[in-house]
Amino acid sequence: DGVSPGFEVKRLRDAPEGDGWDDWDDDDDWTGSEMMAKYKDILNDSEPTEDEKQFARLVAVPKDDKEVLMKTRDWVNVIISDMGICPFSQSADKAGLPVGGVHYPVSRVTSCEECYEVYWREVNYLISSKEKEVSTTLLIVPDFSIQNVEAFTSFTDTLTHPLEPLGIEKLIQLVYFHPQWVFRDGADRMGDQSAANFARRSPFPMINILRTKQVRLAQKSIPTGLVYTQNEETLSEVGVEDLQRMLIERDWKQLAETRVDRRYNKL
């Protein structure tokens, strides 16, 4: 009565001497050589895979805006203009119908709010500028969702959808570029390995703001579906592996003599 229940610890006769710690509850065991060797494949994450190395190079962003602009202009010159992915781009400096200048603002925005702000500022700049001075704007946002194309496309949907309700689709149209871009067929993403994707795979995320009047005139000149088909055929001839390597290296000299053939019409 009045005695609290409890238990008594006794030392067993012939119990081995030791440091008093059980093997099963010693946290230090996790750093032992045998344990580290056993789980080496799980624990050793210091060495990235080859795919991880290539991805890191793909999404690496120069700190200098001048270098970002230089790499972008190189890509526009070779892929968009010289190869002819856009049939109405004459060079990195001239594009459109009628031909006008190309505006290249570089913004280091990282949030959606910041990107909205700089986007609307550039929309206003384009609309208020003369066509011959600024035909189109290529807004470069190198730090915005460069590692996540899904996040980027989700954001760009919020730019495209309001064009009609706001009544500005008759003034501007939008095209998007990203290092991991994948074309969609309706709501579904097409294969990542399609060469056609490289018509939109740029060195950095970009928002192309175009004048609707010029887009409509271009569509009358050559159907959009035909442009897509001819681009895909030419890019497929180059090959996905080479196109991806050039994108990672941001060097397109290999394509200096490659041209999209616009002389035929399969539609």
mmCIF file with all atom_site columns, C-alpha atoms in Angstrom, residues 90-266:
data_model
loop_
_atom_site.group_PDB
_atom_site.id
_atom_site.type_symbol
_atom_site.label_atom_id
_atom_site.label_alt_id
_atom_site.label_comp_id
_atom_site.label_asym_id
_atom_site.label_entity_id
_atom_site.label_seq_id
_atom_site.pdbx_PDB_ins_code
_atom_site.Cartn_x
_atom_site.Cartn_y
_atom_site.Cartn_z
_atom_site.occupancy
_atom_site.B_iso_or_equiv
_atom_site.pdbx_formal_charge
_atom_site.auth_seq_id
_atom_site.auth_comp_id
_atom_site.auth_asym_id
_atom_site.auth_atom_id
_atom_site.pdbx_PDB_model_num
ATOM 1   C CA . GLN A 1 90  ? 15.748  40.107 -91.466  1.00 0.00 ? 90  GLN A CA 1
ATOM 2   C CA . SER A 1 91  ? 18.311  40.261 -88.681  1.00 0.00 ? 91  SER A CA 1
ATOM 3   C CA . ALA A 1 92  ? 18.627  40.744 -84.932  1.00 0.00 ? 92  ALA A CA 1
ATOM 4   C CA . ASP A 1 93  ? 17.960  44.444 -85.555  1.00 0.00 ? 93  ASP A CA 1
ATOM 5   C CA . LYS A 1 94  ? 15.247  44.444 -88.222  1.00 0.00 ? 94  LYS A CA 1
ATOM 6   C CA . ALA A 1 95  ? 11.951  42.568 -88.466  1.00 0.00 ? 95  ALA A CA 1
ATOM 7   C CA . GLY A 1 96  ? 8.270   42.891 -89.269  1.00 0.00 ? 96  GLY A CA 1
ATOM 8   C CA . LEU A 1 97  ? 5.936   44.079 -92.021  1.00 0.00 ? 97  LEU A CA 1
ATOM 9   C CA . PRO A 1 98  ? 6.772   46.868 -92.609  1.00 0.00 ? 98  PRO A CA 1
ATOM 10  C CA . VAL A 1 99  ? 10.340  46.415 -91.441  1.00 0.00 ? 99  VAL A CA 1
ATOM 11  C CA . GLY A 1 100 ? 11.189  48.176 -88.191  1.00 0.00 ? 100 GLY A CA 1
ATOM 12  C CA . GLY A 1 101 ? 13.568  47.969 -85.269  1.00 0.00 ? 101 GLY A CA 1
ATOM 13  C CA . VAL A 1 102 ? 13.697  45.228 -82.630  1.00 0.00 ? 102 VAL A CA 1
ATOM 14  C CA . HIS A 1 103 ? 13.666  46.322 -78.988  1.00 0.00 ? 103 HIS A CA 1
ATOM 15  C CA . TYR A 1 104 ? 15.605  44.138 -76.488  1.00 0.00 ? 104 TYR A CA 1
ATOM 16  C CA . PRO A 1 105 ? 14.905  45.069 -72.856  1.00 0.00 ? 105 PRO A CA 1
ATOM 17  C CA . VAL A 1 106 ? 16.600  42.827 -70.259  1.00 0.00 ? 106 VAL A CA 1
ATOM 18  C CA . SER A 1 107 ? 14.880  42.560 -66.884  1.00 0.00 ? 107 SER A CA 1
ATOM 19  C CA . ARG A 1 108 ? 16.083  40.621 -63.832  1.00 0.00 ? 108 ARG A CA 1
ATOM 20  C CA . VAL A 1 109 ? 12.604  40.049 -62.431  1.00 0.00 ? 109 VAL A CA 1
ATOM 21  C CA . THR A 1 110 ? 12.041  36.854 -60.455  1.00 0.00 ? 110 THR A CA 1
ATOM 22  C CA . SER A 1 111 ? 8.422   37.121 -59.277  1.00 0.00 ? 111 SER A CA 1
ATOM 23  C CA . CYS A 1 112 ? 5.145   37.161 -61.202  1.00 0.00 ? 112 CYS A CA 1
ATOM 24  C CA . GLU A 1 113 ? 4.298   40.597 -59.816  1.00 0.00 ? 113 GLU A CA 1
ATOM 25  C CA . GLU A 1 114 ? 7.571   42.051 -61.065  1.00 0.00 ? 114 GLU A CA 1
ATOM 26  C CA . CYS A 1 115 ? 7.163   40.388 -64.441  1.00 0.00 ? 115 CYS A CA 1
ATOM 27  C CA . TYR A 1 116 ? 3.636   41.764 -64.843  1.00 0.00 ? 116 TYR A CA 1
ATOM 28  C CA . GLU A 1 117 ? 4.954   45.247 -64.158  1.00 0.00 ? 117 GLU A CA 1
ATOM 29  C CA . VAL A 1 118 ? 7.780   45.130 -66.676  1.00 0.00 ? 118 VAL A CA 1
ATOM 30  C CA . TYR A 1 119 ? 5.569   43.388 -69.269  1.00 0.00 ? 119 TYR A CA 1
ATOM 31  C CA . TRP A 1 120 ? 2.865   46.071 -69.182  1.00 0.00 ? 120 TRP A CA 1
ATOM 32  C CA . ARG A 1 121 ? 5.494   48.763 -69.298  1.00 0.00 ? 121 ARG A CA 1
ATOM 33  C CA . GLU A 1 122 ? 6.899   47.226 -72.490  1.00 0.00 ? 122 GLU A CA 1
ATOM 34  C CA . VAL A 1 123 ? 3.422   46.810 -73.985  1.00 0.00 ? 123 VAL A CA 1
ATOM 35  C CA . ASN A 1 124 ? 2.815   50.528 -73.477  1.00 0.00 ? 124 ASN A CA 1
ATOM 36  C CA . TYR A 1 125 ? 6.235   51.338 -74.944  1.00 0.00 ? 125 TYR A CA 1
ATOM 37  C CA . LEU A 1 126 ? 5.584   49.328 -78.102  1.00 0.00 ? 126 LEU A CA 1
ATOM 38  C CA . ILE A 1 127 ? 2.087   50.710 -78.654  1.00 0.00 ? 127 ILE A CA 1
ATOM 39  C CA . SER A 1 128 ? 3.272   54.283 -78.179  1.00 0.00 ? 128 SER A CA 1
ATOM 40  C CA . SER A 1 129 ? 6.267   53.868 -80.523  1.00 0.00 ? 129 SER A CA 1
ATOM 41  C CA . LYS A 1 130 ? 6.295   54.306 -84.283  1.00 0.00 ? 130 LYS A CA 1
ATOM 42  C CA . GLU A 1 131 ? 6.343   51.046 -86.262  1.00 0.00 ? 131 GLU A CA 1
ATOM 43  C CA . LYS A 1 132 ? 9.462   51.922 -88.209  1.00 0.00 ? 132 LYS A CA 1
ATOM 44  C CA . GLU A 1 133 ? 11.294  52.659 -84.966  1.00 0.00 ? 133 GLU A CA 1
ATOM 45  C CA . VAL A 1 134 ? 10.068  49.615 -83.003  1.00 0.00 ? 134 VAL A CA 1
ATOM 46  C CA . SER A 1 135 ? 8.427   46.825 -84.951  1.00 0.00 ? 135 SER A CA 1
ATOM 47  C CA . THR A 1 136 ? 8.566   44.260 -82.157  1.00 0.00 ? 136 THR A CA 1
ATOM 48  C CA . THR A 1 137 ? 9.816   43.832 -78.592  1.00 0.00 ? 137 THR A CA 1
ATOM 49  C CA . LEU A 1 138 ? 11.710  40.812 -77.267  1.00 0.00 ? 138 LEU A CA 1
ATOM 50  C CA . LEU A 1 139 ? 11.496  41.100 -73.495  1.00 0.00 ? 139 LEU A CA 1
ATOM 51  C CA . ILE A 1 140 ? 14.279  38.995 -71.959  1.00 0.00 ? 140 ILE A CA 1
ATOM 52  C CA . VAL A 1 141 ? 13.669  37.786 -68.395  1.00 0.00 ? 141 VAL A CA 1
ATOM 53  C CA . PRO A 1 142 ? 16.673  35.480 -67.790  1.00 0.00 ? 142 PRO A CA 1
ATOM 54  C CA . ASP A 1 143 ? 16.048  34.862 -64.073  1.00 0.00 ? 143 ASP A CA 1
ATOM 55  C CA . PHE A 1 144 ? 12.307  34.247 -64.357  1.00 0.00 ? 144 PHE A CA 1
ATOM 56  C CA . SER A 1 145 ? 11.361  30.527 -64.156  1.00 0.00 ? 145 SER A CA 1
ATOM 57  C CA . ILE A 1 146 ? 14.318  29.470 -66.275  1.00 0.00 ? 146 ILE A CA 1
ATOM 58  C CA . GLN A 1 147 ? 14.489  26.176 -64.351  1.00 0.00 ? 147 GLN A CA 1
ATOM 59  C CA . ASN A 1 148 ? 10.762  25.480 -64.604  1.00 0.00 ? 148 ASN A CA 1
ATOM 60  C CA . VAL A 1 149 ? 9.087   25.706 -67.997  1.00 0.00 ? 149 VAL A CA 1
ATOM 61  C CA . GLU A 1 150 ? 5.729   24.637 -66.541  1.00 0.00 ? 150 GLU A CA 1
ATOM 62  C CA . ALA A 1 151 ? 5.741   27.633 -64.204  1.00 0.00 ? 151 ALA A CA 1
ATOM 63  C CA . PHE A 1 152 ? 6.737   29.865 -67.109  1.00 0.00 ? 152 PHE A CA 1
ATOM 64  C CA . THR A 1 153 ? 3.934   28.645 -69.400  1.00 0.00 ? 153 THR A CA 1
ATOM 65  C CA . SER A 1 154 ? 1.390   28.915 -66.592  1.00 0.00 ? 154 SER A CA 1
ATOM 66  C CA . PHE A 1 155 ? 2.411   32.543 -66.148  1.00 0.00 ? 155 PHE A CA 1
ATOM 67  C CA . THR A 1 156 ? 2.323   33.295 -69.871  1.00 0.00 ? 156 THR A CA 1
ATOM 68  C CA . ASP A 1 157 ? -1.230  31.927 -70.021  1.00 0.00 ? 157 ASP A CA 1
ATOM 69  C CA . THR A 1 158 ? -2.198  34.772 -67.687  1.00 0.00 ? 158 THR A CA 1
ATOM 70  C CA . LEU A 1 159 ? -0.777  37.208 -70.240  1.00 0.00 ? 159 LEU A CA 1
ATOM 71  C CA . THR A 1 160 ? -2.469  35.689 -73.274  1.00 0.00 ? 160 THR A CA 1
ATOM 72  C CA . HIS A 1 161 ? -5.977  35.085 -71.892  1.00 0.00 ? 161 HIS A CA 1
ATOM 73  C CA . PRO A 1 162 ? -6.745  38.741 -70.990  1.00 0.00 ? 162 PRO A CA 1
ATOM 74  C CA . LEU A 1 163 ? -5.869  40.098 -74.458  1.00 0.00 ? 163 LEU A CA 1
ATOM 75  C CA . GLU A 1 164 ? -9.414  39.694 -75.815  1.00 0.00 ? 164 GLU A CA 1
ATOM 76  C CA . PRO A 1 165 ? -11.343 40.752 -72.663  1.00 0.00 ? 165 PRO A CA 1
ATOM 77  C CA . LEU A 1 166 ? -9.144  43.831 -72.352  1.00 0.00 ? 166 LEU A CA 1
ATOM 78  C CA . GLY A 1 167 ? -9.661  44.672 -76.010  1.00 0.00 ? 167 GLY A CA 1
ATOM 79  C CA . ILE A 1 168 ? -5.959  44.840 -76.830  1.00 0.00 ? 168 ILE A CA 1
ATOM 80  C CA . GLU A 1 169 ? -5.633  41.726 -79.010  1.00 0.00 ? 169 GLU A CA 1
ATOM 81  C CA . LYS A 1 170 ? -6.239  44.034 -81.974  1.00 0.00 ? 170 LYS A CA 1
ATOM 82  C CA . LEU A 1 171 ? -3.095  45.891 -80.929  1.00 0.00 ? 171 LEU A CA 1
ATOM 83  C CA . ILE A 1 172 ? -0.658  43.212 -79.757  1.00 0.00 ? 172 ILE A CA 1
ATOM 84  C CA . GLN A 1 173 ? -0.006  39.465 -80.037  1.00 0.00 ? 173 GLN A CA 1
ATOM 85  C CA . LEU A 1 174 ? 2.337   37.407 -77.873  1.00 0.00 ? 174 LEU A CA 1
ATOM 86  C CA . VAL A 1 175 ? 4.843   34.642 -78.567  1.00 0.00 ? 175 VAL A CA 1
ATOM 87  C CA . TYR A 1 176 ? 6.944   32.978 -75.866  1.00 0.00 ? 176 TYR A CA 1
ATOM 88  C CA . PHE A 1 177 ? 10.391  31.411 -75.782  1.00 0.00 ? 177 PHE A CA 1
ATOM 89  C CA . HIS A 1 178 ? 12.124  29.274 -73.137  1.00 0.00 ? 178 HIS A CA 1
ATOM 90  C CA . PRO A 1 179 ? 15.167  26.921 -73.030  1.00 0.00 ? 179 PRO A CA 1
ATOM 91  C CA . GLN A 1 180 ? 12.858  23.967 -72.254  1.00 0.00 ? 180 GLN A CA 1
ATOM 92  C CA . TRP A 1 181 ? 9.898   24.949 -74.417  1.00 0.00 ? 181 TRP A CA 1
ATOM 93  C CA . VAL A 1 182 ? 7.551   22.162 -75.554  1.00 0.00 ? 182 VAL A CA 1
ATOM 94  C CA . PHE A 1 183 ? 4.762   22.854 -78.040  1.00 0.00 ? 183 PHE A CA 1
ATOM 95  C CA . ARG A 1 184 ? 1.241   21.909 -77.016  1.00 0.00 ? 184 ARG A CA 1
ATOM 96  C CA . ASP A 1 185 ? -1.363  20.096 -79.047  1.00 0.00 ? 185 ASP A CA 1
ATOM 97  C CA . GLY A 1 186 ? -4.490  21.513 -77.464  1.00 0.00 ? 186 GLY A CA 1
ATOM 98  C CA . ALA A 1 187 ? -4.089  21.028 -73.706  1.00 0.00 ? 187 ALA A CA 1
ATOM 99  C CA . ASP A 1 188 ? -1.503  18.241 -74.069  1.00 0.00 ? 188 ASP A CA 1
ATOM 100 C CA . ARG A 1 189 ? 2.234   18.710 -74.259  1.00 0.00 ? 189 ARG A CA 1
ATOM 101 C CA . MET A 1 190 ? 3.868   17.214 -77.321  1.00 0.00 ? 190 MET A CA 1
ATOM 102 C CA . GLY A 1 191 ? 7.008   15.105 -77.055  1.00 0.00 ? 191 GLY A CA 1
ATOM 103 C CA . ASP A 1 192 ? 10.023  16.757 -75.435  1.00 0.00 ? 192 ASP A CA 1
ATOM 104 C CA . GLN A 1 193 ? 12.211  15.211 -78.117  1.00 0.00 ? 193 GLN A CA 1
ATOM 105 C CA . SER A 1 194 ? 10.445  16.824 -81.080  1.00 0.00 ? 194 SER A CA 1
ATOM 106 C CA . ALA A 1 195 ? 12.850  18.937 -83.125  1.00 0.00 ? 195 ALA A CA 1
ATOM 107 C CA . ALA A 1 196 ? 10.033  21.441 -83.715  1.00 0.00 ? 196 ALA A CA 1
ATOM 108 C CA . ASN A 1 197 ? 10.390  22.598 -80.100  1.00 0.00 ? 197 ASN A CA 1
ATOM 109 C CA . PHE A 1 198 ? 13.713  24.236 -80.943  1.00 0.00 ? 198 PHE A CA 1
ATOM 110 C CA . ALA A 1 199 ? 11.925  26.922 -82.922  1.00 0.00 ? 199 ALA A CA 1
ATOM 111 C CA . ARG A 1 200 ? 10.963  28.255 -79.483  1.00 0.00 ? 200 ARG A CA 1
ATOM 112 C CA . ARG A 1 201 ? 13.896  27.069 -77.364  1.00 0.00 ? 201 ARG A CA 1
ATOM 113 C CA . SER A 1 202 ? 15.848  30.222 -76.686  1.00 0.00 ? 202 SER A CA 1
ATOM 114 C CA . PRO A 1 203 ? 18.888  30.727 -74.448  1.00 0.00 ? 203 PRO A CA 1
ATOM 115 C CA . PHE A 1 204 ? 16.728  32.527 -71.843  1.00 0.00 ? 204 PHE A CA 1
ATOM 116 C CA . PRO A 1 205 ? 13.009  32.980 -71.111  1.00 0.00 ? 205 PRO A CA 1
ATOM 117 C CA . MET A 1 206 ? 11.540  35.665 -73.357  1.00 0.00 ? 206 MET A CA 1
ATOM 118 C CA . ILE A 1 207 ? 8.230   37.354 -74.115  1.00 0.00 ? 207 ILE A CA 1
ATOM 119 C CA . ASN A 1 208 ? 7.858   38.520 -77.713  1.00 0.00 ? 208 ASN A CA 1
ATOM 120 C CA . ILE A 1 209 ? 5.385   41.396 -78.034  1.00 0.00 ? 209 ILE A CA 1
ATOM 121 C CA . LEU A 1 210 ? 4.226   41.792 -81.633  1.00 0.00 ? 210 LEU A CA 1
ATOM 122 C CA . ARG A 1 211 ? 1.952   44.233 -83.413  1.00 0.00 ? 211 ARG A CA 1
ATOM 123 C CA . THR A 1 212 ? -1.313  42.516 -84.388  1.00 0.00 ? 212 THR A CA 1
ATOM 124 C CA . LYS A 1 213 ? -1.518  44.356 -87.702  1.00 0.00 ? 213 LYS A CA 1
ATOM 125 C CA . GLN A 1 214 ? 1.863   42.961 -88.716  1.00 0.00 ? 214 GLN A CA 1
ATOM 126 C CA . VAL A 1 215 ? 0.956   39.441 -87.554  1.00 0.00 ? 215 VAL A CA 1
ATOM 127 C CA . ARG A 1 216 ? -2.238  39.481 -89.650  1.00 0.00 ? 216 ARG A CA 1
ATOM 128 C CA . LEU A 1 217 ? -0.332  40.693 -92.693  1.00 0.00 ? 217 LEU A CA 1
ATOM 129 C CA . ALA A 1 218 ? 2.282   37.972 -92.221  1.00 0.00 ? 218 ALA A CA 1
ATOM 130 C CA . GLN A 1 219 ? -0.428  35.284 -91.959  1.00 0.00 ? 219 GLN A CA 1
ATOM 131 C CA . LYS A 1 220 ? -1.860  36.394 -95.286  1.00 0.00 ? 220 LYS A CA 1
ATOM 132 C CA . SER A 1 221 ? 1.584   36.102 -96.818  1.00 0.00 ? 221 SER A CA 1
ATOM 133 C CA . ILE A 1 222 ? 2.311   32.567 -95.566  1.00 0.00 ? 222 ILE A CA 1
ATOM 134 C CA . PRO A 1 223 ? 0.018   30.294 -93.484  1.00 0.00 ? 223 PRO A CA 1
ATOM 135 C CA . THR A 1 224 ? 1.116   29.645 -89.897  1.00 0.00 ? 224 THR A CA 1
ATOM 136 C CA . GLY A 1 225 ? 0.714   25.872 -90.325  1.00 0.00 ? 225 GLY A CA 1
ATOM 137 C CA . LEU A 1 226 ? 3.061   25.870 -93.300  1.00 0.00 ? 226 LEU A CA 1
ATOM 138 C CA . VAL A 1 227 ? 5.679   27.856 -91.379  1.00 0.00 ? 227 VAL A CA 1
ATOM 139 C CA . TYR A 1 228 ? 5.504   25.320 -88.537  1.00 0.00 ? 228 TYR A CA 1
ATOM 140 C CA . THR A 1 229 ? 5.809   22.318 -90.899  1.00 0.00 ? 229 THR A CA 1
ATOM 141 C CA . GLN A 1 230 ? 8.749   23.743 -92.830  1.00 0.00 ? 230 GLN A CA 1
ATOM 142 C CA . ASN A 1 231 ? 10.522  24.712 -89.609  1.00 0.00 ? 231 ASN A CA 1
ATOM 143 C CA . GLU A 1 232 ? 10.055  21.229 -88.187  1.00 0.00 ? 232 GLU A CA 1
ATOM 144 C CA . GLU A 1 233 ? 11.468  19.564 -91.306  1.00 0.00 ? 233 GLU A CA 1
ATOM 145 C CA . THR A 1 234 ? 14.584  21.732 -91.294  1.00 0.00 ? 234 THR A CA 1
ATOM 146 C CA . LEU A 1 235 ? 15.174  21.359 -87.556  1.00 0.00 ? 235 LEU A CA 1
ATOM 147 C CA . SER A 1 236 ? 14.682  17.578 -87.806  1.00 0.00 ? 236 SER A CA 1
ATOM 148 C CA . GLU A 1 237 ? 17.401  17.437 -90.440  1.00 0.00 ? 237 GLU A CA 1
ATOM 149 C CA . VAL A 1 238 ? 19.782  19.125 -88.006  1.00 0.00 ? 238 VAL A CA 1
ATOM 150 C CA . GLY A 1 239 ? 18.781  16.668 -85.269  1.00 0.00 ? 239 GLY A CA 1
ATOM 151 C CA . VAL A 1 240 ? 17.644  17.027 -81.668  1.00 0.00 ? 240 VAL A CA 1
ATOM 152 C CA . GLU A 1 241 ? 20.997  15.992 -80.208  1.00 0.00 ? 241 GLU A CA 1
ATOM 153 C CA . ASP A 1 242 ? 22.947  18.685 -82.059  1.00 0.00 ? 242 ASP A CA 1
ATOM 154 C CA . LEU A 1 243 ? 20.285  21.311 -81.438  1.00 0.00 ? 243 LEU A CA 1
ATOM 155 C CA . GLN A 1 244 ? 20.318  20.582 -77.696  1.00 0.00 ? 244 GLN A CA 1
ATOM 156 C CA . ARG A 1 245 ? 24.113  20.688 -77.558  1.00 0.00 ? 245 ARG A CA 1
ATOM 157 C CA . MET A 1 246 ? 24.177  24.059 -79.332  1.00 0.00 ? 246 MET A CA 1
ATOM 158 C CA . LEU A 1 247 ? 21.524  25.417 -76.983  1.00 0.00 ? 247 LEU A CA 1
ATOM 159 C CA . ILE A 1 248 ? 23.465  24.303 -73.903  1.00 0.00 ? 248 ILE A CA 1
ATOM 160 C CA . GLU A 1 249 ? 26.698  25.769 -75.288  1.00 0.00 ? 249 GLU A CA 1
ATOM 161 C CA . ARG A 1 250 ? 24.831  28.843 -76.597  1.00 0.00 ? 250 ARG A CA 1
ATOM 162 C CA . ASP A 1 251 ? 26.804  28.574 -79.796  1.00 0.00 ? 251 ASP A CA 1
ATOM 163 C CA . TRP A 1 252 ? 24.994  28.162 -83.123  1.00 0.00 ? 252 TRP A CA 1
ATOM 164 C CA . LYS A 1 253 ? 27.880  28.575 -85.585  1.00 0.00 ? 253 LYS A CA 1
ATOM 165 C CA . GLN A 1 254 ? 27.198  25.072 -86.921  1.00 0.00 ? 254 GLN A CA 1
ATOM 166 C CA . LEU A 1 255 ? 23.950  26.349 -88.430  1.00 0.00 ? 255 LEU A CA 1
ATOM 167 C CA . ALA A 1 256 ? 25.522  29.215 -90.353  1.00 0.00 ? 256 ALA A CA 1
ATOM 168 C CA . GLU A 1 257 ? 24.646  27.648 -93.722  1.00 0.00 ? 257 GLU A CA 1
ATOM 169 C CA . THR A 1 258 ? 21.318  26.059 -92.751  1.00 0.00 ? 258 THR A CA 1
ATOM 170 C CA . ARG A 1 259 ? 18.154  27.575 -94.217  1.00 0.00 ? 259 ARG A CA 1
ATOM 171 C CA . VAL A 1 260 ? 14.446  26.764 -94.066  1.00 0.00 ? 260 VAL A CA 1
ATOM 172 C CA . ASP A 1 261 ? 13.184  26.107 -97.583  1.00 0.00 ? 261 ASP A CA 1
ATOM 173 C CA . ARG A 1 262 ? 10.114  28.282 -98.152  1.00 0.00 ? 262 ARG A CA 1
ATOM 174 C CA . ARG A 1 263 ? 9.891   27.566 -101.885 1.00 0.00 ? 263 ARG A CA 1
ATOM 175 C CA . TYR A 1 264 ? 7.312   24.794 -101.646 1.00 0.00 ? 264 TYR A CA 1
ATOM 176 C CA . ASN A 1 265 ? 3.833   24.430 -100.232 1.00 0.00 ? 265 ASN A CA 1
ATOM 177 C CA . LYS A 1 266 ? 2.544   21.079 -98.986  1.00 0.00 ? 266 LYS A CA 1
#
